Short mmCIF file of C-alpha atoms and ligand atoms in Angstrom, two decimals:
data_model
loop_
_atom_site.label_atom_id
_atom_site.label_comp_id
_atom_site.label_asym_id
_atom_site.label_seq_id
_atom_site.Cartn_x
_atom_site.Cartn_y
_atom_site.Cartn_z
CA UNK A 294 26.55 13.37 -25.27
CA UNK A 295 27.59 9.78 -24.67
CA UNK A 296 27.01 10.28 -20.94
CA UNK A 297 23.44 11.52 -21.53
CA UNK A 298 22.64 8.47 -23.67
CA UNK A 299 23.92 6.17 -20.91
CA UNK A 300 21.82 8.04 -18.34
CA UNK A 301 18.67 7.80 -20.51
CA UNK A 302 19.23 4.05 -20.93
CA UNK A 303 19.59 3.69 -17.16
CA UNK A 304 16.35 5.62 -16.55
CA UNK A 305 14.47 3.51 -19.11
CA UNK A 306 15.74 0.22 -17.70
CA UNK A 307 14.80 1.28 -14.15
CA UNK A 308 11.28 2.11 -15.31
CA UNK A 309 11.06 -1.24 -17.10
CA UNK A 310 12.14 -2.88 -13.85
CA UNK A 311 9.28 -1.11 -12.06
CA UNK A 312 6.82 -2.29 -14.71
CA UNK A 313 7.93 -5.90 -14.32
CA UNK A 314 7.81 -5.52 -10.54
CA UNK A 315 4.28 -4.18 -10.77
CA UNK A 316 3.07 -6.97 -13.08
CA UNK A 317 4.61 -9.80 -11.01
CA UNK A 318 3.73 -8.27 -7.64
CA UNK A 319 0.11 -7.75 -8.64
CA UNK A 320 -0.28 -11.19 -10.19
CA UNK A 321 1.56 -13.40 -7.72
CA UNK A 322 1.26 -11.50 -4.45
CA UNK A 323 -1.79 -9.29 -5.01
CA UNK A 324 0.34 -6.23 -4.30
CA UNK A 325 -1.23 -2.85 -5.02
CA UNK A 326 1.78 -0.67 -4.31
CA UNK A 327 5.32 -0.44 -5.62
CA UNK A 328 7.00 0.65 -2.41
CA UNK A 329 8.77 -1.34 0.29
CA UNK A 330 6.87 -2.86 3.15
CA UNK A 331 7.14 -1.37 6.64
CA UNK A 332 7.63 -4.34 8.95
CA UNK A 333 6.11 -3.62 12.33
CA UNK A 334 6.75 -5.79 15.40
CA UNK A 335 4.61 -8.88 15.25
CA UNK A 336 4.37 -8.99 11.45
CA UNK A 337 6.10 -12.17 10.27
CA UNK A 338 8.73 -11.45 7.62
CA UNK A 339 7.23 -13.67 4.98
CA UNK A 340 6.53 -13.01 1.33
CA UNK A 341 2.82 -13.64 1.87
CA UNK A 342 2.76 -10.67 4.29
CA UNK A 343 4.28 -8.09 1.95
CA UNK A 344 0.86 -6.60 1.17
CA UNK A 345 0.26 -6.09 4.89
CA UNK A 346 3.68 -4.50 5.33
CA UNK A 347 2.94 -2.19 2.38
CA UNK A 348 -0.33 -1.16 4.03
CA UNK A 349 1.64 -0.39 7.21
CA UNK A 350 3.94 1.79 5.10
CA UNK A 351 0.92 3.75 3.83
CA UNK A 352 -0.30 4.23 7.43
CA UNK A 353 3.16 5.47 8.38
CA UNK A 354 3.18 7.96 5.47
CA UNK A 355 -0.31 9.29 6.17
CA UNK A 356 0.45 9.75 9.86
CA UNK A 357 3.30 12.11 8.95
CA UNK A 358 1.44 14.42 6.56
CA UNK A 359 1.62 17.80 8.27
CA UNK A 360 -1.53 19.44 9.52
CA UNK A 361 -3.05 22.09 7.30
CA UNK A 362 -2.06 20.43 4.03
CA UNK A 363 -4.90 20.39 1.51
CA UNK A 364 -3.29 20.02 -1.90
CA UNK A 365 -0.64 17.41 -2.70
CA UNK A 366 1.52 16.67 -5.72
CA UNK A 367 2.35 12.93 -5.63
CA UNK A 368 5.55 12.63 -7.66
CA UNK A 369 6.06 9.16 -9.13
CA UNK A 370 2.58 7.95 -8.18
CA UNK A 371 3.16 4.38 -9.38
CA UNK A 372 -0.12 2.49 -9.51
CA UNK A 373 -1.98 5.46 -7.97
CA UNK A 374 -3.00 3.54 -4.83
CA UNK A 375 -1.40 5.94 -2.38
CA UNK A 376 -2.95 8.90 -4.21
CA UNK A 377 -6.33 7.17 -3.93
CA UNK A 378 -5.95 6.77 -0.17
CA UNK A 379 -5.06 10.45 0.09
CA UNK A 380 -8.04 11.46 -2.08
CA UNK A 381 -10.35 9.35 0.09
CA UNK A 382 -9.08 11.25 3.10
CA UNK A 383 -10.13 14.53 1.56
CA UNK A 384 -6.84 15.81 0.12
CA UNK A 385 -6.74 17.21 -3.40
CA UNK A 386 -4.07 15.24 -5.23
CA UNK A 387 -2.32 15.64 -8.56
CA UNK A 388 0.18 13.05 -9.74
CA UNK A 389 3.33 12.77 -11.85
CA UNK A 390 4.01 9.60 -13.80
CA UNK A 391 6.63 9.22 -16.53
CA UNK A 392 5.88 5.55 -17.17
CA UNK A 393 2.95 4.97 -19.60
CA UNK A 394 2.21 1.52 -18.20
CA UNK A 395 1.88 2.78 -14.62
CA UNK A 396 0.17 5.97 -15.70
CA UNK A 397 -2.57 3.87 -17.34
CA UNK A 398 -3.12 1.93 -14.12
CA UNK A 399 -3.22 5.12 -12.07
CA UNK A 400 -5.62 6.91 -14.41
CA UNK A 401 -7.97 3.90 -14.52
CA UNK A 402 -8.01 3.89 -10.72
CA UNK A 403 -8.27 7.63 -10.13
CA UNK A 404 -10.32 8.79 -13.14
CA UNK A 405 -11.09 12.48 -13.11
CA UNK A 406 -10.42 12.83 -9.37
CA UNK A 407 -6.86 13.81 -10.23
CA UNK A 408 -4.71 15.32 -12.92
CA UNK A 409 -1.74 13.20 -13.93
CA UNK A 410 1.27 14.96 -15.40
CA UNK A 411 2.57 12.35 -17.82
CA UNK A 412 6.24 13.25 -17.75
CA UNK A 413 9.47 13.01 -15.81
CA UNK A 414 9.40 15.39 -12.86
CA UNK A 415 12.51 17.04 -14.26
CA UNK A 416 10.41 18.10 -17.28
CA UNK A 417 7.17 19.03 -15.54
CA UNK A 418 5.66 22.44 -16.28
CA UNK A 419 2.75 24.03 -14.44
CA UNK A 420 1.66 27.31 -12.89
CA UNK A 421 -0.05 25.44 -10.08
CA UNK A 422 1.38 25.42 -6.57
CA UNK A 423 0.80 22.82 -3.88
CA UNK A 424 0.76 22.65 -0.08
CA UNK A 425 2.91 19.55 -0.23
CA UNK A 426 5.11 17.84 -2.82
CA UNK A 427 5.45 14.18 -1.93
CA UNK A 428 8.03 11.63 -3.05
CA UNK A 429 7.26 8.11 -1.88
CA UNK A 430 10.16 6.01 -3.04
CA UNK A 431 10.46 8.08 -6.19
CA UNK A 432 13.05 10.61 -5.03
CA UNK A 433 15.94 8.22 -5.78
CA UNK A 434 15.00 8.12 -9.48
CA UNK A 435 15.06 11.88 -9.96
CA UNK A 436 18.05 14.11 -10.52
CA UNK A 437 18.75 15.58 -7.07
CA UNK A 438 19.26 19.19 -8.11
CA UNK A 439 16.20 19.18 -10.38
CA UNK A 440 14.03 17.45 -7.77
CA UNK A 441 14.77 20.23 -5.29
CA UNK A 442 14.53 23.17 -7.68
CA UNK A 443 11.28 21.93 -9.27
CA UNK A 444 9.83 21.38 -5.80
CA UNK A 445 10.80 24.90 -4.80
CA UNK A 446 8.94 26.11 -7.89
CA UNK A 447 5.76 24.06 -7.28
CA UNK A 448 5.47 24.56 -3.52
CA UNK A 449 3.41 27.39 -2.19
CA UNK A 450 5.06 29.51 0.44
CA UNK A 451 4.81 27.60 3.73
CA UNK A 452 4.30 24.35 1.82
CA UNK A 453 6.04 21.06 2.64
CA UNK A 454 8.58 18.89 0.89
CA UNK A 455 7.90 15.28 1.92
CA UNK A 456 10.37 12.52 1.06
CA UNK A 457 10.27 8.89 2.08
CA UNK A 458 12.98 6.92 0.36
CA UNK A 459 16.20 4.94 0.33
CA UNK A 460 19.45 6.90 0.57
CA UNK A 461 23.04 5.70 0.26
CA UNK A 462 25.48 5.93 3.11
CA UNK A 463 28.99 7.15 2.44
CA UNK A 464 30.31 3.59 2.27
CA UNK A 465 31.26 2.23 -1.08
CA UNK A 466 29.00 -0.73 -1.92
CA UNK A 467 30.58 -2.93 -4.56
CA UNK A 468 27.86 -2.13 -7.09
CA UNK A 469 25.67 -4.81 -5.59
CA UNK A 470 23.14 -2.58 -4.00
CA UNK A 471 22.52 0.44 -6.16
CA UNK A 472 19.92 3.17 -5.79
CA UNK A 473 19.37 6.14 -3.57
CA UNK A 474 21.01 9.54 -3.48
CA UNK A 475 24.01 9.89 -1.19
CA UNK A 476 22.75 11.23 2.15
CA UNK A 477 25.71 13.58 2.52
CA UNK A 478 25.07 15.02 -0.95
CA UNK A 479 21.38 15.44 -0.13
CA UNK A 480 22.17 17.41 3.04
CA UNK A 481 24.65 19.49 1.14
CA UNK A 482 22.22 20.34 -1.69
CA UNK A 483 19.09 20.93 0.37
CA UNK A 484 20.96 23.48 2.49
CA UNK A 485 21.09 25.68 -0.63
CA UNK A 486 17.29 25.86 -0.88
CA UNK A 487 14.83 27.79 1.27
CA UNK A 488 13.62 24.63 2.99
CA UNK A 489 13.51 24.50 6.77
CA UNK A 490 13.93 21.13 8.45
CA UNK A 491 10.79 19.88 10.21
CA UNK A 492 11.10 16.15 10.73
CA UNK A 493 13.31 13.14 10.06
CA UNK A 494 12.46 9.53 10.90
CA UNK A 495 14.88 6.71 10.16
CA UNK A 496 12.96 3.60 9.12
CA UNK A 497 15.93 1.51 7.96
CA UNK A 498 15.14 -1.16 10.58
CA UNK A 499 11.50 -1.43 9.51
CA UNK A 500 12.35 -1.65 5.80
CA UNK A 501 15.51 -3.81 5.82
CA UNK A 502 13.52 -7.10 5.97
CA UNK A 503 12.32 -6.40 2.40
CA UNK A 504 15.87 -7.00 1.25
CA UNK A 505 16.00 -10.40 2.95
CA UNK A 506 12.85 -11.37 1.05
CA UNK A 507 14.19 -9.96 -2.21
CA UNK A 508 17.49 -11.82 -1.81
CA UNK A 509 15.57 -15.00 -1.01
CA UNK A 510 13.50 -14.71 -4.22
CA UNK A 511 16.65 -14.07 -6.28
CA UNK A 512 18.38 -17.10 -4.80
CA UNK A 513 15.51 -19.54 -4.72
CA UNK A 514 13.42 -18.52 -7.74
CA UNK A 515 15.21 -16.27 -10.21
CA UNK A 516 18.55 -18.09 -10.17
CA UNK A 517 17.15 -21.66 -10.55
CA UNK A 518 14.70 -20.52 -13.26
CA UNK A 519 17.54 -18.78 -15.12
CA UNK A 520 19.67 -21.92 -14.84
CA UNK A 521 16.86 -24.09 -16.26
CA UNK A 522 16.41 -21.65 -19.17
CA UNK A 523 20.12 -21.66 -19.95
CA UNK A 524 20.25 -25.48 -19.80
CA UNK A 525 17.28 -25.69 -22.16
CA UNK A 526 18.89 -23.40 -24.76
CA UNK A 527 22.24 -25.16 -24.39
CA UNK A 528 20.63 -28.51 -25.15
CA UNK A 529 18.58 -27.21 -28.10
CA UNK A 530 20.89 -24.60 -29.61
CA UNK A 531 24.41 -25.36 -28.32
CA UNK A 532 26.32 -23.29 -30.85
CA UNK A 533 24.04 -20.25 -30.70
CA UNK A 534 24.04 -20.34 -26.89
CA UNK A 535 27.82 -20.61 -26.78
CA UNK A 536 28.11 -17.65 -29.16
CA UNK A 537 25.63 -15.50 -27.19
CA UNK A 538 27.34 -16.35 -23.91
CA UNK A 539 30.66 -15.26 -25.41
CA UNK A 540 29.27 -12.12 -27.08
CA UNK A 541 27.50 -10.89 -23.96
CA UNK A 542 29.99 -12.30 -21.46
CA UNK A 543 30.68 -8.93 -19.82
CA UNK A 544 26.99 -8.10 -19.42
CA UNK A 545 26.25 -11.60 -18.12
CA UNK A 546 29.09 -11.37 -15.64
CA UNK A 547 27.88 -7.96 -14.48
CA UNK A 548 24.27 -9.14 -14.08
CA UNK A 549 25.46 -12.25 -12.27
CA UNK A 550 27.52 -10.18 -9.86
CA UNK A 551 24.72 -7.72 -9.33
CA UNK A 552 21.79 -10.08 -8.85
CA UNK A 553 22.99 -13.58 -8.16
CA UNK A 554 26.10 -13.42 -6.00
CA UNK A 555 24.39 -12.53 -2.76
CA UNK A 556 25.03 -9.21 -1.04
CA UNK A 557 21.33 -8.46 -0.91
CA UNK A 558 20.35 -9.13 2.64
CA UNK A 559 18.75 -7.00 5.31
CA UNK A 560 22.19 -6.67 6.93
CA UNK A 561 23.73 -5.40 3.67
CA UNK A 562 20.90 -2.90 3.44
CA UNK A 563 21.55 -1.70 7.02
CA UNK A 564 25.25 -1.38 6.21
CA UNK A 565 25.07 0.51 2.91
CA UNK A 566 21.66 2.17 2.86
CA UNK A 567 19.35 4.11 5.04
CA UNK A 568 15.64 4.60 4.57
CA UNK A 569 14.55 8.04 5.67
CA UNK A 570 11.44 10.12 5.97
CA UNK A 571 12.18 13.83 5.65
CA UNK A 572 9.79 16.72 5.97
CA UNK A 573 10.91 20.27 5.16
CA UNK A 574 8.92 23.49 5.04
CA UNK A 575 9.38 26.11 2.38
CA UNK A 576 10.04 29.39 4.08
CA UNK A 577 8.35 32.53 2.89
CA UNK A 578 10.69 34.40 0.55
CA UNK A 579 10.94 38.16 0.57
C1 SAM B 1191 9.15 2.53 -6.53
S1 SAM B 1191 7.95 3.36 -7.46
C2 SAM B 1191 6.97 4.09 -6.16
C3 SAM B 1191 5.56 4.32 -6.59
C4 SAM B 1191 4.61 4.92 -5.56
N1 SAM B 1191 5.03 6.23 -5.13
C5 SAM B 1191 4.44 4.01 -4.38
O1 SAM B 1191 4.73 4.46 -3.26
O2 SAM B 1191 4.00 2.87 -4.56
C6 SAM B 1191 8.80 4.71 -8.18
C7 SAM B 1191 7.94 5.65 -8.99
O3 SAM B 1191 8.76 6.74 -9.45
C8 SAM B 1191 8.43 7.01 -10.79
N2 SAM B 1191 9.56 7.72 -11.42
C9 SAM B 1191 10.74 7.22 -11.84
N3 SAM B 1191 11.50 8.20 -12.37
C10 SAM B 1191 10.79 9.35 -12.26
C11 SAM B 1191 11.03 10.71 -12.64
N4 SAM B 1191 12.17 11.07 -13.19
N5 SAM B 1191 10.05 11.61 -12.43
C12 SAM B 1191 8.88 11.24 -11.83
N6 SAM B 1191 8.62 9.98 -11.43
C13 SAM B 1191 9.55 9.05 -11.65
C14 SAM B 1191 8.12 5.66 -11.39
O4 SAM B 1191 7.39 5.74 -12.59
C15 SAM B 1191 7.31 5.04 -10.24
O5 SAM B 1191 5.99 5.46 -10.33
#
């Protein structure tokens, strides 16, 4: 019971993180998407180019949609921008969005061109079946077993499972860089489903620069701003600040370790993570 509560808290805080990311990204950098950028040769790794790198990522995704696909379930549709691009290309797209804030953005953008299942994928119910179930950087948030069994349920025979996401290598990262199912576990689990391997592209190199930019923002914006805030409270409310620092010392230490002590560079990403595109086909079942 206690474990479930902890898991729910983790899921909620991750979704809050995505909301904040969406608000800041949209406001400061005019970003439409929530996924990583795909840094092609010749694109300067600079924060002002993230929107271009995100557009390259969309191009990469679209170029790998298998021929013959007509209907798509976009799981974890974020702001709905990728679904819109797919709709504009003639695909029929339904979406899944468990986060009310993002769901609102997606439904304002997509209107009645789509149906949005407002729930966690793990809880989704429908009789509909799709030619392709797509996870663009959403697979990591979903329980592995459930993601695969629900997809098996919602895919028509001969349909495709399409995943583009971060996975963890079998190297223990000291809690600095979390996120992503273990690749070895993924291979182990997917082998138990009637999915036949079609394609795998490793885009770790093209996505690692995002981590350099992220680390740079943490070091040069988030940390100094946090320090200024703390100094302000210390000068105004010294006793209360001292008390809060003591009361939440473990949490503060953990957050400091996780976000502010480095370990978030492109090289760390290459070492501990791998960003993979996988396409599998659901075999006809007798
Ligand atoms: C990093 S964003 C990616 C959004 C979008 N696919 C894109 O490429 O911009 C992750 C998405 O996964 C969704 N998500 C998180 N947990 C989920 C779950 N259990 N079931 C379905 N979607 C989930 C979030 O709400 C968010 O829309």
